[in-house]
One Martini backbone bead per residue (centre of mass of N, CA, C, O) as a GRO file, in nm:
protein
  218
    1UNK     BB    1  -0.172  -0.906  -0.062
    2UNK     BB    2   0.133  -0.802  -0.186
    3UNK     BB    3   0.421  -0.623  -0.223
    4UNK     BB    4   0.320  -0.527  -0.534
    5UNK     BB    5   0.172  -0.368  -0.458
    6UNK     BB    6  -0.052  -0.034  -0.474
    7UNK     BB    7  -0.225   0.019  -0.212
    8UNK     BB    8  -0.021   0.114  -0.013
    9UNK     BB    9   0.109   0.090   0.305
   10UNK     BB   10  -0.181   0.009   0.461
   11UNK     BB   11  -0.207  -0.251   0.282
   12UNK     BB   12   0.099  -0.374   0.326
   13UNK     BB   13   0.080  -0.413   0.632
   14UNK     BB   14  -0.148  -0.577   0.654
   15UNK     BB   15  -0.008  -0.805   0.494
   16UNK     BB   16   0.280  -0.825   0.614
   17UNK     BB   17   0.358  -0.656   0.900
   18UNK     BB   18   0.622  -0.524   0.806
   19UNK     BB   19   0.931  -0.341   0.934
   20UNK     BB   20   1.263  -0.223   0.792
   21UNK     BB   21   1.497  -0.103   1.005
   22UNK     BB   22   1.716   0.188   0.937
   23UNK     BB   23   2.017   0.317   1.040
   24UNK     BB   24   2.175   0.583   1.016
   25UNK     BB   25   2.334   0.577   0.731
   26UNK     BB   26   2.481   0.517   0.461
   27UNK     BB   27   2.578   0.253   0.230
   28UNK     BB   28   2.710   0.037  -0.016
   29UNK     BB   29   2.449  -0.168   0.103
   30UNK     BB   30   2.192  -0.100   0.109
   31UNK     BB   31   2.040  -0.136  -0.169
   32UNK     BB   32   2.112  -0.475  -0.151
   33UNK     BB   33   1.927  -0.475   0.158
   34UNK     BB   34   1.659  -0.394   0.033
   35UNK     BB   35   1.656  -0.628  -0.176
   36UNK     BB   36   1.648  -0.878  -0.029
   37UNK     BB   37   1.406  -0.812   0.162
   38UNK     BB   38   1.227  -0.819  -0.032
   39UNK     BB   39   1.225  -1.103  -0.163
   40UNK     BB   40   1.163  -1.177   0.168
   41UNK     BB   41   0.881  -0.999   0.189
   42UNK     BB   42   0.938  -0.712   0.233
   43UNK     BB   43   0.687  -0.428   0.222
   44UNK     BB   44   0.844  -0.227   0.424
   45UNK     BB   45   1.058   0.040   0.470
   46UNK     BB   46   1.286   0.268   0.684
   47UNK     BB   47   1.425   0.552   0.729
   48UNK     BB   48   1.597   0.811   0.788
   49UNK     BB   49   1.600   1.178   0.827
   50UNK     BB   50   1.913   1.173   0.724
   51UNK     BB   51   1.829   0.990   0.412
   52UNK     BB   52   1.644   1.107   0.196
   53UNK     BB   53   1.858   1.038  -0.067
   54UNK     BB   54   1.784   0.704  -0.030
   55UNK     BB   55   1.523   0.674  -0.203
   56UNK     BB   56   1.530   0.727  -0.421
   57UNK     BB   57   1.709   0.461  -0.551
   58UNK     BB   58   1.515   0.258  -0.380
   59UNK     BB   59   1.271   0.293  -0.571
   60UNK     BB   60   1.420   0.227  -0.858
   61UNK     BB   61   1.529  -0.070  -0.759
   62UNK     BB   62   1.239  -0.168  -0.650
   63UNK     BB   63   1.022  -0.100  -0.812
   64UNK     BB   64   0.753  -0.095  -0.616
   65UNK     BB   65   0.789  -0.340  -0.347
   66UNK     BB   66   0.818  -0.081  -0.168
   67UNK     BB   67   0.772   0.063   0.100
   68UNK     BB   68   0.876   0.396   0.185
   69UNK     BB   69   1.010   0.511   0.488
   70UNK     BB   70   1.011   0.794   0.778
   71UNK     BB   71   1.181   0.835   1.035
   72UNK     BB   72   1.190   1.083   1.310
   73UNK     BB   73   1.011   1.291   1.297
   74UNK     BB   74   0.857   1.615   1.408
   75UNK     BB   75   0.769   1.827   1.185
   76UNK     BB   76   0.627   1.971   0.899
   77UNK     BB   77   0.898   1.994   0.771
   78UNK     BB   78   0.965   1.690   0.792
   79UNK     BB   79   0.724   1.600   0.614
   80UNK     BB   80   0.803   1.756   0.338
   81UNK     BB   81   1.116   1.619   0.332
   82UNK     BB   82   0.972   1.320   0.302
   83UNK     BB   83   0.761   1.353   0.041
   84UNK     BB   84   0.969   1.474  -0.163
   85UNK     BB   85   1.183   1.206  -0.159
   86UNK     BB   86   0.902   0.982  -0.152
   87UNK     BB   87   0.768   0.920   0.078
   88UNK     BB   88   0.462   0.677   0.205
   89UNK     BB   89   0.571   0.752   0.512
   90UNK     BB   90   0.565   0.813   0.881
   91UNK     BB   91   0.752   0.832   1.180
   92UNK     BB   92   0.685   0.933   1.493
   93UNK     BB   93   0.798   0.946   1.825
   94UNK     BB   94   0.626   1.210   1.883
   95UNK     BB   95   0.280   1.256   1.902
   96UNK     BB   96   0.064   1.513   1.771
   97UNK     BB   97  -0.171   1.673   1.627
   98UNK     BB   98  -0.060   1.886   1.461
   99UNK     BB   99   0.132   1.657   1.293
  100UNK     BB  100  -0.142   1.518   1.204
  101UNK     BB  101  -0.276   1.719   1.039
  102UNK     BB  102  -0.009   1.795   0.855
  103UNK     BB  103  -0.069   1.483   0.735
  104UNK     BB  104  -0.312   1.501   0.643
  105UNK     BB  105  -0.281   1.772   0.435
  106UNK     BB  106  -0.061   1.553   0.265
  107UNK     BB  107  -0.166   1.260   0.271
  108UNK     BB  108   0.048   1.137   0.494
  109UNK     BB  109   0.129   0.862   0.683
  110UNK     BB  110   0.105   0.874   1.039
  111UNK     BB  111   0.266   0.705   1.324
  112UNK     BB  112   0.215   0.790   1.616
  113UNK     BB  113   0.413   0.826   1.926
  114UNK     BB  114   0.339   0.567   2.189
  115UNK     BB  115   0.360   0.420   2.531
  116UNK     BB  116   0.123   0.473   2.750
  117UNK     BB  117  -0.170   0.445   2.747
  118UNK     BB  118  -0.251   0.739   2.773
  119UNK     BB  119  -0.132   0.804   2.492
  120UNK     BB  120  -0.242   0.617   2.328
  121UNK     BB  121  -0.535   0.719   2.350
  122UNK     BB  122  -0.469   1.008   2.254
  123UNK     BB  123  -0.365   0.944   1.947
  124UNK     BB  124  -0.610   0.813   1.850
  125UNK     BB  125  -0.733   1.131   1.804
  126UNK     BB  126  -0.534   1.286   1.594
  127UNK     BB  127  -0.570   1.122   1.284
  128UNK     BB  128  -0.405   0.928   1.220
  129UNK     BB  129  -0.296   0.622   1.075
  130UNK     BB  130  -0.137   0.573   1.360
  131UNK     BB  131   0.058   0.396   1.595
  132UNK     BB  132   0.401   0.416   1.789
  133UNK     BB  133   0.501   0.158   1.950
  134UNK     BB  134   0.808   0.326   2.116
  135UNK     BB  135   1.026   0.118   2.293
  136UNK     BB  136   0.850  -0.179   2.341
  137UNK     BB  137   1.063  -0.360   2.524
  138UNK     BB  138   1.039  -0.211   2.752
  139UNK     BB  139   0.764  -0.413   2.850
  140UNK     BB  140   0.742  -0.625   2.629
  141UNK     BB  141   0.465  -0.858   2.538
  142UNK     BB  142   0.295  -0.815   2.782
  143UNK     BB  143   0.167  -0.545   2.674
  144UNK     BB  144   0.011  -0.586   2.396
  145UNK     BB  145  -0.256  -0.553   2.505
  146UNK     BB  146  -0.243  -0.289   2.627
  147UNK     BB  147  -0.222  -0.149   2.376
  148UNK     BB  148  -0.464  -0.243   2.161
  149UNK     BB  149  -0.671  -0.143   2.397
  150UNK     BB  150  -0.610   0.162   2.389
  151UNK     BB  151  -0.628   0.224   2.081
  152UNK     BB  152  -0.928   0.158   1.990
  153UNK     BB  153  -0.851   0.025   1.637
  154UNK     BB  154  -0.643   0.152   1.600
  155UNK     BB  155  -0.309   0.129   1.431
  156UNK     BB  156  -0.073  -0.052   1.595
  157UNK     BB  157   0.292  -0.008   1.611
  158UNK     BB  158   0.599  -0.188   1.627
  159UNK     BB  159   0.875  -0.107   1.783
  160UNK     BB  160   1.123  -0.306   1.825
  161UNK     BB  161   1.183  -0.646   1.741
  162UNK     BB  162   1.151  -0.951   1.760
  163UNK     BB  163   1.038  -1.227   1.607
  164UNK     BB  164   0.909  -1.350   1.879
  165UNK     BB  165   0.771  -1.053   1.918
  166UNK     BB  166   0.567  -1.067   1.677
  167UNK     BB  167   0.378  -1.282   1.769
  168UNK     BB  168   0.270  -1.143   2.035
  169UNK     BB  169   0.165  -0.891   1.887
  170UNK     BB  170   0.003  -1.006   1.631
  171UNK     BB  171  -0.195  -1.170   1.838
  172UNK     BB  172  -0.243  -0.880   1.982
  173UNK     BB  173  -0.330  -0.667   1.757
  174UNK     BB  174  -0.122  -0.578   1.545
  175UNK     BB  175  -0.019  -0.403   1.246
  176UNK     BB  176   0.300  -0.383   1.314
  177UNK     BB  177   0.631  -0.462   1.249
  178UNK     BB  178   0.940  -0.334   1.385
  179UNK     BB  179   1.258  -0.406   1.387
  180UNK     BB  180   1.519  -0.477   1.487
  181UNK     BB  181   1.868  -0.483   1.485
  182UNK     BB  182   1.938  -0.751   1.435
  183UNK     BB  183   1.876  -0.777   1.125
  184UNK     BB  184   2.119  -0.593   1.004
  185UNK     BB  185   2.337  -0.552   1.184
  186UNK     BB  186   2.639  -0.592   0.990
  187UNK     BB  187   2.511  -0.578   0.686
  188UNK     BB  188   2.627  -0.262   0.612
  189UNK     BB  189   2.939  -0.325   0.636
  190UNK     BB  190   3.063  -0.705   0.668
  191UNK     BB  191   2.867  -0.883   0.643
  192UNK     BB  192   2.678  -1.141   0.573
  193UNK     BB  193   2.404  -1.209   0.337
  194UNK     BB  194   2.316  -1.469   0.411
  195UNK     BB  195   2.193  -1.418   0.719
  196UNK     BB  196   1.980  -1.227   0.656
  197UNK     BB  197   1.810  -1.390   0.519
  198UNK     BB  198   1.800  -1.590   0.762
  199UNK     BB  199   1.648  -1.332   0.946
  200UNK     BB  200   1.395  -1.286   0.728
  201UNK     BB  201   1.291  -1.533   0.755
  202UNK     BB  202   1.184  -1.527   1.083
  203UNK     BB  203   1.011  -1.234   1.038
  204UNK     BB  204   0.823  -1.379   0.795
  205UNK     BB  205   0.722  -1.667   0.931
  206UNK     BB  206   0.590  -1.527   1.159
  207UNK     BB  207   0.361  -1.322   0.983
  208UNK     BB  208   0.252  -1.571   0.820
  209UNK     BB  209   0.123  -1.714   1.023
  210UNK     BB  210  -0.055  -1.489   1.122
  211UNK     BB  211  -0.153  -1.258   0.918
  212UNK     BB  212  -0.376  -1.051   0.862
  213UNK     BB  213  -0.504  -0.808   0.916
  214UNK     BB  214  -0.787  -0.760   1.123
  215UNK     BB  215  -1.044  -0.589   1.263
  216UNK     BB  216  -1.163  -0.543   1.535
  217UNK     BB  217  -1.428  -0.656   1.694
  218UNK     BB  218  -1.732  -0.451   1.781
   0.00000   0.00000   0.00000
């Protein structure tokens, strides 16, 4: 299943395994910059709570080729004003039952915010679409067999990483990656739009060497 899909979310990041994380703050390149990374192969970006008005228009010029989703949720209403917006996943910093339940009655993909085995195994229970293990990096590399074994299958996201830790994560079983800083770096401001290309192909030849995620053996 390639970008192209209309499966859904969890459909297309099984398959391409990246999410294209855009930082707070719209400007006049958001959606040229949104635009290249789908050419280059990402199925998936997420935008701040707090630029819910930047969908419409992405979701327009992507036509469908880009799920969008939206970081930072925290309450029930937050989860209503990201799905009225046309997000079609949602990712909390801080995952809660409640607030999985409240996305599954409104049938939207949440995945819920946890960082110690202790909290990924709990979250686990919440009924989310998956965990949102964030900031990663606090802990390295060296944590993703633990973390995906935490998960206990259930499907486990991984917020801000570098390309090299693509590859570490999503050998250890991790169901996607959000990209770091580094990706969009100054390219939203006055940086270089061909550079963009070139960091967005490092994290994209990265996920396809991995290959598609696959449910670990029972």
């Amino acid at each position: 299943m390639s970008p192209m899909t209309d499966g859904g979310p969890l459909e297309v990041l099984a398959e391409t395994r990246l999410i294209a994380s855009f930082p707070a703050g719209v400007t006049p390149r958001t959606v040229a910059t949104a635009s290249i990374l789908a050419e280059e192969g990402f199925g998936a970006l997420t935008v701040d709570l707090a630029d819910l008005d930047i969908i419409g228009r992405l979701t327009t010029v992507l036509g469908g080729r880009v799920e969008i989703g939206v970081h930072g949720v925290r309450t029930a209403d937050d989860l209503t004003k990201a799905q009225s917006a046309g997000a079609t996943y949602v990712m909390a910093p801080i995952g809660t039952k409640v607030l999985a339940q409240a996305a599954a009655r409104r049938s939207l993909p949440l995945f819920a915010g946890a960082l110690p085995p202790a909290e990924i195994a709990t979250a686990a229970t919440f009924g989310a679409a998956g965990i949102l293990v964030h900031p990663a990096e606090v802990l390295g590399t060296n944590y993703a067999p633990y973390a995906v074994a935490a998960a206990g299958g259930c499907p486990l996201i991984v917020g801000g990483s570098s390309p090299y830790g693509v590859t570490q994560w999503l050998n250890a079983g991790a169901y996607a990656v959000v990209t770091d800083s580094s990706l969009l770096s100054d390219v939203l401001g006055s940086g270089d739009l061909g550079f963009l290309r070139d960091r967005a192909r490092n994290y994209t030849s990265e996920a396809q060497r991995v290959g598609p995620w696959r449910p670990p053996a029972s």
